[in-house]
Short mmCIF file of C-alpha atoms in Angstrom, two decimals:
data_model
loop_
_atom_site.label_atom_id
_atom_site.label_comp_id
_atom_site.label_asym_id
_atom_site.label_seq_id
_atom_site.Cartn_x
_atom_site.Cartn_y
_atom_site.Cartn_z
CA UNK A 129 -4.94 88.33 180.51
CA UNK A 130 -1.99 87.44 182.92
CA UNK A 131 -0.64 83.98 183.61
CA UNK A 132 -1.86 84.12 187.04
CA UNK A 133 -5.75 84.85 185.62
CA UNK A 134 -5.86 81.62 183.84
CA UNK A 135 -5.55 78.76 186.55
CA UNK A 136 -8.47 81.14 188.65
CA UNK A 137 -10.81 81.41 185.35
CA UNK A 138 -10.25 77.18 185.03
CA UNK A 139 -10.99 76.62 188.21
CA UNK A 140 -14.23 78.56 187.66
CA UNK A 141 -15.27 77.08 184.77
CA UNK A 142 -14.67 73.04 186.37
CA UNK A 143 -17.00 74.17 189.43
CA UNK A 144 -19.53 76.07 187.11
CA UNK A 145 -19.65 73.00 184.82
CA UNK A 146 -19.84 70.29 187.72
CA UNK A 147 -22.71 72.48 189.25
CA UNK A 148 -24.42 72.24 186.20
CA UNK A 149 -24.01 69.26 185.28
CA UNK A 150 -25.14 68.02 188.41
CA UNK A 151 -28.59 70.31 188.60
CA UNK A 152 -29.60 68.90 184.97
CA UNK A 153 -29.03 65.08 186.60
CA UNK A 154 -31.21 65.97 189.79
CA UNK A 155 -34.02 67.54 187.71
CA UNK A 156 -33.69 64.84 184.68
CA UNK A 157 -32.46 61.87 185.95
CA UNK A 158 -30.50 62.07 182.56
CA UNK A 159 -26.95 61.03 182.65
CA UNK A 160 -24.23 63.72 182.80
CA UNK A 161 -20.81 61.74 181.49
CA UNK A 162 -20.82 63.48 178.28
CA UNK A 163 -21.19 66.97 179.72
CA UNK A 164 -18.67 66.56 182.51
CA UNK A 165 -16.56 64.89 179.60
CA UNK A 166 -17.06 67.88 177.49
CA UNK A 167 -15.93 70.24 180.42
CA UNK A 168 -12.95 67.79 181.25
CA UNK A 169 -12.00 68.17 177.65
CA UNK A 170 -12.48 72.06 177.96
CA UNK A 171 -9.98 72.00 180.99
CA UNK A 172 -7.35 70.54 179.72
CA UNK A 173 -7.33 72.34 176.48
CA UNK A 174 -7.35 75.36 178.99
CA UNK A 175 -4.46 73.99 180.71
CA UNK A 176 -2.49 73.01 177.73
CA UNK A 177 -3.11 76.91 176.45
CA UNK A 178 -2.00 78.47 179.52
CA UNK A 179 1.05 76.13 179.65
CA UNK A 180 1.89 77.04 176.19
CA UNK A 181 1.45 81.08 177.05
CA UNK A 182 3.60 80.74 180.36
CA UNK A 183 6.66 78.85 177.91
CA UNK A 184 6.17 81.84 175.33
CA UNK A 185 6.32 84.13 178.15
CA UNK A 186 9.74 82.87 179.47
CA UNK A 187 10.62 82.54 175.59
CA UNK A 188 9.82 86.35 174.95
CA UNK A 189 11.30 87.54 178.80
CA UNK A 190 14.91 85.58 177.20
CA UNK A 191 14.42 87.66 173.90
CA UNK A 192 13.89 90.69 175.52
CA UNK A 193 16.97 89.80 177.60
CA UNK A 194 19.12 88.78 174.53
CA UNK A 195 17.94 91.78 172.82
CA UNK A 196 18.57 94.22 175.81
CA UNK A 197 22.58 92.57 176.03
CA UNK A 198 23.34 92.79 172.16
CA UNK A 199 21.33 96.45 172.20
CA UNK A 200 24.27 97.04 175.28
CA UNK A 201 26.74 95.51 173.21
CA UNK A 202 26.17 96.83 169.68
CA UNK A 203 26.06 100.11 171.57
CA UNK A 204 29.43 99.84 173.74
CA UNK A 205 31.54 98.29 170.37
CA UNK A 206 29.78 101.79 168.76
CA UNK A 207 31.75 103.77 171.62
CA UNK A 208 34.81 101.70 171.61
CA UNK A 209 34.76 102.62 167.91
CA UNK A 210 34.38 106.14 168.47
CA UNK A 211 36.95 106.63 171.41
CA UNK A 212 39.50 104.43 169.08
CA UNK A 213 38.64 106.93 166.37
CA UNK A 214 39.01 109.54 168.57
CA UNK A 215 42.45 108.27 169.86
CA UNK A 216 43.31 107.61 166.33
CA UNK A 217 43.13 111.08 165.06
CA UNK A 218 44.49 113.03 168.28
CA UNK A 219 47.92 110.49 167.61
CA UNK A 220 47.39 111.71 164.43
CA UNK A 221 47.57 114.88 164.82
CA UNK A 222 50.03 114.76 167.58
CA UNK A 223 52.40 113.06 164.88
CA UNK A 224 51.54 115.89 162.45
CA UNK A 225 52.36 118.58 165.22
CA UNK A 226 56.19 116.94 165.53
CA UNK A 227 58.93 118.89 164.83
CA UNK A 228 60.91 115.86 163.79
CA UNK A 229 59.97 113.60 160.69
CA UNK A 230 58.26 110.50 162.30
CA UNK A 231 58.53 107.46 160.32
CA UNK A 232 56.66 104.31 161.08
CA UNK A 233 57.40 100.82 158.70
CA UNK A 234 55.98 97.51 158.44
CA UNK A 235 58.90 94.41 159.81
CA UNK A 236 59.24 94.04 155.96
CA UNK A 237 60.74 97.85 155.43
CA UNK A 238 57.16 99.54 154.16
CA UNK A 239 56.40 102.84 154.90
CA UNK A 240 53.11 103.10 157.52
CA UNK A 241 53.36 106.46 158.34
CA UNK A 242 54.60 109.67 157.65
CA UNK A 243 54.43 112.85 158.68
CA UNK A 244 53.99 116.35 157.99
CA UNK A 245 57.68 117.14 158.71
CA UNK A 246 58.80 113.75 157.15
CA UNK A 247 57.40 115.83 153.80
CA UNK A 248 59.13 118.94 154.60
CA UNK A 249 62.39 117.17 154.99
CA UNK A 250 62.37 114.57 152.55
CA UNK A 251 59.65 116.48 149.59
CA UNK A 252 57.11 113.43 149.19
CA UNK A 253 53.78 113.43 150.09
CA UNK A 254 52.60 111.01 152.19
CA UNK A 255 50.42 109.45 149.62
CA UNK A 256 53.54 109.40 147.58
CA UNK A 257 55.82 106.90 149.84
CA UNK A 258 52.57 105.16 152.01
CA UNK A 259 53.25 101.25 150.96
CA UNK A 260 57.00 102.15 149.31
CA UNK A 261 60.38 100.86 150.69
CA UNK A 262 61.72 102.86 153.01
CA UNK A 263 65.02 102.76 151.46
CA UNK A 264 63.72 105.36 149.06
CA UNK A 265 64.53 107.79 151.41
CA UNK A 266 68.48 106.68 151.27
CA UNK A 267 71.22 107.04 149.31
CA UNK A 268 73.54 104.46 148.11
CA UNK A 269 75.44 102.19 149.74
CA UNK A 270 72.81 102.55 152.32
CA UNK A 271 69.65 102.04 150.06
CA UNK A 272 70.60 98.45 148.65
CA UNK A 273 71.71 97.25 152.07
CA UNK A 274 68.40 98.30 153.72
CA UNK A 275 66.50 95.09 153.45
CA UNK A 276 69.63 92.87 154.05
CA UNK A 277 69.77 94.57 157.57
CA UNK A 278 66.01 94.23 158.11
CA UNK A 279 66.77 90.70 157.07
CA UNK A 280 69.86 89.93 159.79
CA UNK A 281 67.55 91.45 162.64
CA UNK A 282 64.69 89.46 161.75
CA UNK A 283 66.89 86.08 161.75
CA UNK A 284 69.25 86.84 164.43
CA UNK A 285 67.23 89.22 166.84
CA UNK A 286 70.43 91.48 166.90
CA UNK A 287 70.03 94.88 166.85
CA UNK A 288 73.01 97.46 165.37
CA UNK A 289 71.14 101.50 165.79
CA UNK A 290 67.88 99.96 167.32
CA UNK A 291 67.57 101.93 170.48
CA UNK A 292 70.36 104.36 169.86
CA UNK A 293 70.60 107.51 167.93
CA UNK A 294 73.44 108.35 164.93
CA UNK A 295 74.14 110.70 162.40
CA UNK A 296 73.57 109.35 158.60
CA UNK A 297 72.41 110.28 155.71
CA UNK A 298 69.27 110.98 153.83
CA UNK A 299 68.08 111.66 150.11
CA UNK A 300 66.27 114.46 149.46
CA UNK A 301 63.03 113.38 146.30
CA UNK A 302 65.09 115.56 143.82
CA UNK A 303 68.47 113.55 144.58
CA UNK A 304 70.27 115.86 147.23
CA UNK A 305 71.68 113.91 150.31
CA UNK A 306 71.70 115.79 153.34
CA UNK A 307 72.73 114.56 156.95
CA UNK A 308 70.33 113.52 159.36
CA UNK A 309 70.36 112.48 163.03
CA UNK A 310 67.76 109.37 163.38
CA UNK A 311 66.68 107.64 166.04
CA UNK A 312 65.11 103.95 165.77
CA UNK A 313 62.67 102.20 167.63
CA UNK A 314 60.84 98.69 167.63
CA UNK A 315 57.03 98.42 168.15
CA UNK A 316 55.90 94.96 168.81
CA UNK A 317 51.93 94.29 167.29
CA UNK A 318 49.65 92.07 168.58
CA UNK A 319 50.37 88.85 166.76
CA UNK A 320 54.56 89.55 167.98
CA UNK A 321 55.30 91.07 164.30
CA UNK A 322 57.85 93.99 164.71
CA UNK A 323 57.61 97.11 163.31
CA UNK A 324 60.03 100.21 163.72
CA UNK A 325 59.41 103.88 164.23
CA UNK A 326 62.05 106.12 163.47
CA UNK A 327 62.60 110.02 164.30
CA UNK A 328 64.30 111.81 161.88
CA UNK A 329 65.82 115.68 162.21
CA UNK A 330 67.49 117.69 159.02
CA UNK A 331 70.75 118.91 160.81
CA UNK A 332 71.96 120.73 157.58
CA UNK A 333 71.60 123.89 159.56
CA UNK A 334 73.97 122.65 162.10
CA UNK A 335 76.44 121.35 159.90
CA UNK A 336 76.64 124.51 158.26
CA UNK A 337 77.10 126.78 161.66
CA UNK A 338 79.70 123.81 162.57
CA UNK A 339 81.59 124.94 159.36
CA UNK A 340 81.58 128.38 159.56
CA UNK A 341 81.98 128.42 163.12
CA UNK A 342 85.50 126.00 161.90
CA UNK A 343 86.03 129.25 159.08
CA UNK A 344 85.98 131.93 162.04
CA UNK A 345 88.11 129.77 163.97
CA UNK A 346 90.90 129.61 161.40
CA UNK A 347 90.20 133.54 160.43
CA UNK A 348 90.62 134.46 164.39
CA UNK A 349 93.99 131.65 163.92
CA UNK A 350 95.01 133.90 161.22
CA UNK A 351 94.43 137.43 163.15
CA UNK A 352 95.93 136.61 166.08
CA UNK A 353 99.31 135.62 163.61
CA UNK A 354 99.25 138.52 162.12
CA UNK A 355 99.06 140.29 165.37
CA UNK A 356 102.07 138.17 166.82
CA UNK A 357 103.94 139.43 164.04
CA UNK A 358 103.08 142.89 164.70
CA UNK A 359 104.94 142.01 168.04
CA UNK A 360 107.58 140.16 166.89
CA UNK A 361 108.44 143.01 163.71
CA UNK A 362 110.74 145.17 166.10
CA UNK A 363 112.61 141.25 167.39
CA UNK A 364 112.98 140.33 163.98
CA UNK A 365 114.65 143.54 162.37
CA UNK A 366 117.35 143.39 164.92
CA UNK A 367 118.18 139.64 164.60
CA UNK A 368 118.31 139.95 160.85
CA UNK A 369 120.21 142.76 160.74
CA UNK A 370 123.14 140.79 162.94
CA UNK A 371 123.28 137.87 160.09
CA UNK A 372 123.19 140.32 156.90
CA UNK A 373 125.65 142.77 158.44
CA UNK A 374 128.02 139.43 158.86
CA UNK A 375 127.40 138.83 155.29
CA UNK A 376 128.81 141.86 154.52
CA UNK A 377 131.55 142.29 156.42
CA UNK A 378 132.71 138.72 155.28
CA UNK A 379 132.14 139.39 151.70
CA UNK A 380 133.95 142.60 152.03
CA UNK A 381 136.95 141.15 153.37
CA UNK A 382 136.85 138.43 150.84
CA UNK A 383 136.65 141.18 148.40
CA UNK A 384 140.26 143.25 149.89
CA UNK A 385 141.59 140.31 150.45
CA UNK A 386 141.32 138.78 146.74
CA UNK A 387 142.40 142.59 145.34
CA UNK A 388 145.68 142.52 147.25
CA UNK A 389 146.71 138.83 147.03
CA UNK A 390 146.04 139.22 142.91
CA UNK A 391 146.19 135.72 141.22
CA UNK A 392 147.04 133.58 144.88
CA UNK A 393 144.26 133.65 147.09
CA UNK A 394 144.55 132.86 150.50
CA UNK A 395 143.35 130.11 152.35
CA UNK A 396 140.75 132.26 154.30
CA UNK A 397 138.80 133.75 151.39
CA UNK A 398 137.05 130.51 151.07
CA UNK A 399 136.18 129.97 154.61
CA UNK A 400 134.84 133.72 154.85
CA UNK A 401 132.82 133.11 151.44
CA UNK A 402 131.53 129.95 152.95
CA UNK A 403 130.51 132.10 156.19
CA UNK A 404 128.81 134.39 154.48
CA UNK A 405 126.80 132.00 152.81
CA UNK A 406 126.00 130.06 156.62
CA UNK A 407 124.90 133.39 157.85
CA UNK A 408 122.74 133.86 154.52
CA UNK A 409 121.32 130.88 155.02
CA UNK A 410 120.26 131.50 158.52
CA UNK A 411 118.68 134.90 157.60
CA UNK A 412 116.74 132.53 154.73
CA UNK A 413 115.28 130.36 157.48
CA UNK A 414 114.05 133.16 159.44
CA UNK A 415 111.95 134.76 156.41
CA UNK A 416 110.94 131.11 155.51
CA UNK A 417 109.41 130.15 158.94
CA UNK A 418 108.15 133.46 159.16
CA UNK A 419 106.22 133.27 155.94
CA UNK A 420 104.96 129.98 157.09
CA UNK A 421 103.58 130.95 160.44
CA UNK A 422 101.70 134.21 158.82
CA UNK A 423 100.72 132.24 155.67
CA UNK A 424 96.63 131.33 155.46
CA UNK A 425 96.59 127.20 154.34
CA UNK A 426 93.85 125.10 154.24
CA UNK A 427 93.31 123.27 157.68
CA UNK A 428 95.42 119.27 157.73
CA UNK A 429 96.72 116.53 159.98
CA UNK A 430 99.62 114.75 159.01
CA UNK A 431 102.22 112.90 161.19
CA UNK A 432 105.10 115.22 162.52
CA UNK A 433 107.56 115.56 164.71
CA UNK A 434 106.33 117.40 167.94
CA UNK A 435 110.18 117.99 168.95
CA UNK A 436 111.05 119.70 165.90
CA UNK A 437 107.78 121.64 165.67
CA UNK A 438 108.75 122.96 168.99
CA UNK A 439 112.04 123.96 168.16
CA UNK A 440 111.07 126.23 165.28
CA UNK A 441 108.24 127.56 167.39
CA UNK A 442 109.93 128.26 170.06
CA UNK A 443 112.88 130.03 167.83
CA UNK A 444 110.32 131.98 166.08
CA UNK A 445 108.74 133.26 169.07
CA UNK A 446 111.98 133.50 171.27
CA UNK A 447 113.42 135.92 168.56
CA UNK A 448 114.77 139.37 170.92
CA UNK A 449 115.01 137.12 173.97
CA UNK A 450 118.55 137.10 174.15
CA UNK A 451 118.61 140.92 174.57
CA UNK A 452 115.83 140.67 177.40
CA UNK A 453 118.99 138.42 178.62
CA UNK A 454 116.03 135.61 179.05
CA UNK A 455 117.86 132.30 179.56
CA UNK A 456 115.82 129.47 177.36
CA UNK A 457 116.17 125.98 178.10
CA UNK A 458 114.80 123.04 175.82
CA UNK A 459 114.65 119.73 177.80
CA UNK A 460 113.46 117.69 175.05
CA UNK A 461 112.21 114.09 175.03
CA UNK A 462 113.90 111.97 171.95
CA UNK A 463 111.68 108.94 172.40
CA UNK A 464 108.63 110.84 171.09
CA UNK A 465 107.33 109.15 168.13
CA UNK A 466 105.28 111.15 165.26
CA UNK A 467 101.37 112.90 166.23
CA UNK A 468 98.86 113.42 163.92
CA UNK A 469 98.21 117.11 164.08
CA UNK A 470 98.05 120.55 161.91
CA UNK A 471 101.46 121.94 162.03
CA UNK A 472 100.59 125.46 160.96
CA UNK A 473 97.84 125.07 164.57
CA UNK A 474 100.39 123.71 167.16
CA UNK A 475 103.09 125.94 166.05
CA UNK A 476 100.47 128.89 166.50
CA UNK A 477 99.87 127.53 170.27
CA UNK A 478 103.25 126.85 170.79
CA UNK A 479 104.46 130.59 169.68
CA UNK A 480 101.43 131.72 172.01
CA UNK A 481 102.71 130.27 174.96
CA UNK A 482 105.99 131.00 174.27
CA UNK A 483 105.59 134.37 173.49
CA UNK A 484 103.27 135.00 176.63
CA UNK A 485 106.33 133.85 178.83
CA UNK A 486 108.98 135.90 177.23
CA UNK A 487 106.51 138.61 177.60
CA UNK A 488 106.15 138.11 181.30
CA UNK A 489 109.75 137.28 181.92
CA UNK A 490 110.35 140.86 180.81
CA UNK A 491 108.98 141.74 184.20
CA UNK A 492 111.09 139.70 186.36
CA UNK A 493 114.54 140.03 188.08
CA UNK A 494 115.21 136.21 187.56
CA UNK A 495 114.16 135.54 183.40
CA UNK A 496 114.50 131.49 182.94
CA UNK A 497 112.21 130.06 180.04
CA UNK A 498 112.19 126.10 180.07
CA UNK A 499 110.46 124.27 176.97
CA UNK A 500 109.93 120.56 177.95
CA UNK A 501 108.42 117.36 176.04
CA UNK A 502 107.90 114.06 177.17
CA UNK A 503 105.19 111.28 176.45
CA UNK A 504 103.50 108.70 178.24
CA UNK A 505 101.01 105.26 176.43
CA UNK A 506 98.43 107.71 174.61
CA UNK A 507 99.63 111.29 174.87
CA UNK A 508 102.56 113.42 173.88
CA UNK A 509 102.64 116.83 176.51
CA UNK A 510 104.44 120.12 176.07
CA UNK A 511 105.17 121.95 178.67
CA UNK A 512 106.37 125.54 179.10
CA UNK A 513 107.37 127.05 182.31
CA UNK A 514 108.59 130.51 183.03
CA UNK A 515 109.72 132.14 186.34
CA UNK A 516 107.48 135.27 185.86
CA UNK A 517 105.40 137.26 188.25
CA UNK A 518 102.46 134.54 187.59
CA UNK A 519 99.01 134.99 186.90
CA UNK A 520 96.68 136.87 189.46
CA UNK A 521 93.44 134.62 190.50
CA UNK A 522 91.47 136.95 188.88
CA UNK A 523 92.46 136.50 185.35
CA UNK A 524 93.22 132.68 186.00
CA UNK A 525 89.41 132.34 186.96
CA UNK A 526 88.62 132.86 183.13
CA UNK A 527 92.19 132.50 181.77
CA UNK A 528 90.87 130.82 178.22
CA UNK A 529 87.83 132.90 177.85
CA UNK A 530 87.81 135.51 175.14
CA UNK A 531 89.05 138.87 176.00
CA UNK A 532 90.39 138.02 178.82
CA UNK A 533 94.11 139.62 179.38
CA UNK A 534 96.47 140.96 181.94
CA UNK A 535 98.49 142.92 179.09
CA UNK A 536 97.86 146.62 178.76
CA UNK A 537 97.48 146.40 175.01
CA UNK A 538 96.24 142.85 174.83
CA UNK A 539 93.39 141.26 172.83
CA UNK A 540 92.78 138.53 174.99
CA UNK A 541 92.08 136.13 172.07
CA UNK A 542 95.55 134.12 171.88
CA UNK A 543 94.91 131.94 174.74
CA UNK A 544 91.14 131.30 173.87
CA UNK A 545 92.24 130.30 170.66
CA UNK A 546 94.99 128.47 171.34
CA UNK A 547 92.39 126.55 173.76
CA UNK A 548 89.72 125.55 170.82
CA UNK A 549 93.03 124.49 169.05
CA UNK A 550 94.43 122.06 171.07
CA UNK A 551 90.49 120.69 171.94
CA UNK A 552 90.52 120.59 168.47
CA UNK A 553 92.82 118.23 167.89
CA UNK A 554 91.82 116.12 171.14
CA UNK A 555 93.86 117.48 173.44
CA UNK A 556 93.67 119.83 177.04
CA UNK A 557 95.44 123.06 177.48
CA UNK A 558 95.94 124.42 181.13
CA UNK A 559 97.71 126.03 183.41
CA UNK A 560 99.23 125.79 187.14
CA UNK A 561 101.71 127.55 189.26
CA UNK A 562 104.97 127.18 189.07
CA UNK A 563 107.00 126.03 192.46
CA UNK A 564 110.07 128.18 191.72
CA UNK A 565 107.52 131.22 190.88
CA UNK A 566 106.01 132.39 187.77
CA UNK A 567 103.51 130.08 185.73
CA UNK A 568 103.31 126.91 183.98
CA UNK A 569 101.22 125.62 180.58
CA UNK A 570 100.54 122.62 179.95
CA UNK A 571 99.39 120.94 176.73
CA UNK A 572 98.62 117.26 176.22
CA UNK A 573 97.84 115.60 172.52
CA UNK A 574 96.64 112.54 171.79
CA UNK A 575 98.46 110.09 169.88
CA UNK A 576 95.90 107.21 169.45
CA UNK A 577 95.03 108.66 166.09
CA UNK A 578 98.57 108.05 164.47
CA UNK A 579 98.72 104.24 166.36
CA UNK A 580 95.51 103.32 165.02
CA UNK A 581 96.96 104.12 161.14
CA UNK A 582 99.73 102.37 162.12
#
């Protein structure tokens, strides 16, 4: 029965009753209170029942309401829940997919998360480090400082490698240390606690290509001496053979001179003995800075004197030059101060260069060689200019490239090398026209390296 039935079916009954009521009085006479009480009586209980079925009705429409909204509710939290889930495991497994060890810790240095290539690299499982220190993954100095340097970020809000990206080192679960370039980051939670991600990659690969591309460096340093000296072999035989024949011809007249004088020698025997031993001498220092140049050493800086590195370079490589009549010139500057550098290296360049220009001279009516220094705040230069026939624009377009050569029976590695040296070390090589003809090179060194030990 509906709400709106009820007020009809009272309304009913009251005239039904009254009627009644009202035929028994006409036919009796009898009086009709208790009747018409009876049906008041009825009425209201009617209307107190309907009332109290309209207020349940409202009462169950709000339940059914309620129940509808928390049914919508229960069932959108059920989705959010899924689709977090969802997200959850695809950043999962896009964290598992990296390349690079991902490492996520807690603002007090615990590990949150680590992945697959974070157990390559390092050897734990994740279960292994989940909750641990993340300094377990360091090696000393670095692991006991860890959580003093979580400590000054947290009180000072300054960050050192937050943000940035350095190379460092990492420990290996069976001890070994190995270099790694990592990459921090801060993640800020909901409650303003700060976490930190970092990306980690193993660059032991690299490290090693570094050093054996520094090994085929040096062994390409060390062929293209032993191919100068190929060069220089017919030079050197004829300027040794000038001192040694001196020594003989001295010691020979020291000899005929002491046979006919008997017991009194004369005066001269002494200076020609100590000739002969000046011309010995300078034979010696020929074999000794030959030996030097050709000799294989082990790859060191120490402060020298660029001047006097020069000057045996440039003797070295200038050996022959006087019978190309090449005139050589040394404009040297004496207020250069010492250069961290390899010796053996910069004496290689140096006899390059050299060599190159003596080479090209050759060609030329008008053969002047000039070997300058000089030095400004934060470089030392050395520059050698020839008045050759130049170089043609298409070999100076790849001048310092391998292979590259304008000599018939060149191997077009001395200038390439001479190149990676001098970057090496800092530095710039080039080249430029000279005004009076032929070429110029040019080679600049730093010197901030010997002013910081300073």
């Amino acid at each position: 029965m509906s709400r709106l039935q009820i007020p009809f079916i009272m309304i009913a009954t009251a005239a039904i009753g009254l009627g009644l009521s009202y035929i028994a009085y006409r036919e009796t006479g009898e009086d009709a209170r208790w009747p018409v009480i009876g049906l008041s009586v009825t009425v209201a209980l009617l209307g107190i029942f309907a009332w109290l079925q309209h207020r349940i009705g409202i009462v169950q429409r709000d339940v059914q309401e309620h129940t509808a909204a928390l049914d919508s509710e229960v069932a959108r939290r059920a989705r959010s829940e899924v689709i977090e889930q969802q997200a959850a495991e695809r950043f999962r497994a896009l964290i598992d997919s990296a390349h690079d060890a991902i490492i996520a810790i807690t603002p007090e240095g615990r590990i949150e998360v680590f992945n697959r290539a974070a157990e390559r690299i390092f050897g734990y499982r994740a279960m292994e480090v989940i909750g641990q220190n993340v300094n377990i993954l360091m090696p000393q100095p670095y692991r006991r400082e860890h959580d003093g340097y979580l400590h000054n970020y947290h009180s000072t809000g300054k960050a050192k490698i937050i943000g940035t990206g350095r190379e460092v080192e990492a420990q290996h679960k069976n001890g070994t240390v190995f270099p790694i370039d990592l990459s921090i980051g801060e993640m800020r939670g909901a409650n303003g606690s700060a976490g930190f991600i970092g990306v980690i990659r193993d660059i032991t690969e690299r490290h090693q290509a570094e050093r054996r591309v520094r090994e085929l460096t040096a062994e390409l340093v060390h062929i293209s001496r032993l191919s100068a000296m190929g060069q220089l072999s017919s030079s050197l035989a004829h300027e040794l053979n000038q001192p040694l024949t001196a020594i003989m011809n001295y010691a020979e007249a020291a000899r005929q001179m002491m046979e006919t004088a008997g017991s009194d020698v004369p005066p001269q025997v002494p200076e020609f003995i100590a000739k002969a031993v000046g011309q010995a001498e300078r034979a010696g220092q020929i074999i000794r800075r030959l030996r030097s140049f050709v000799e294989k050493g082990p790859v060191e800086r120490n402060p020298e004197d660029l001047n006097r590195l020069v000057i045996e370079a440039s003797n070295l490589a200038t050996i022959g030059a006087k019978v190309d009549a090449i005139q050589v010139r040394f404009d040297l500057d004496n207020s250069l101060g010492p250069v961290e550098i390899d010796k053996i290296q910069i004496q290689q360049v140096v006899v390059n260069l050299v060599r190159n220009a003596v080479e090209a001279l050759r060609e030329s009516s008008r053969r002047e060689l000039t070997i300058r220094t000089f030095a400004d705040d934060d470089h030392q230069e050395v520059v050698v200019a020839d008045t050759g026939p130049g170089i043609g624009p298409e070999i100076a377009a790849g001048l310092f490239k391998p292979f590259v050569t304008s000599k018939k029976d060149g191997m077009g590695i001395g200038l390439s090398i001479s190149h990676s040296i001098i970057e090496s070390h800092g530095g710039r090589l080039w080249a430029e026209p000279n005004p009076d003809g032929g070429s110029i090179f040019r080679f600049r060194l730093p010197v901030k390296a010997i002013e910081t030990q300073a």
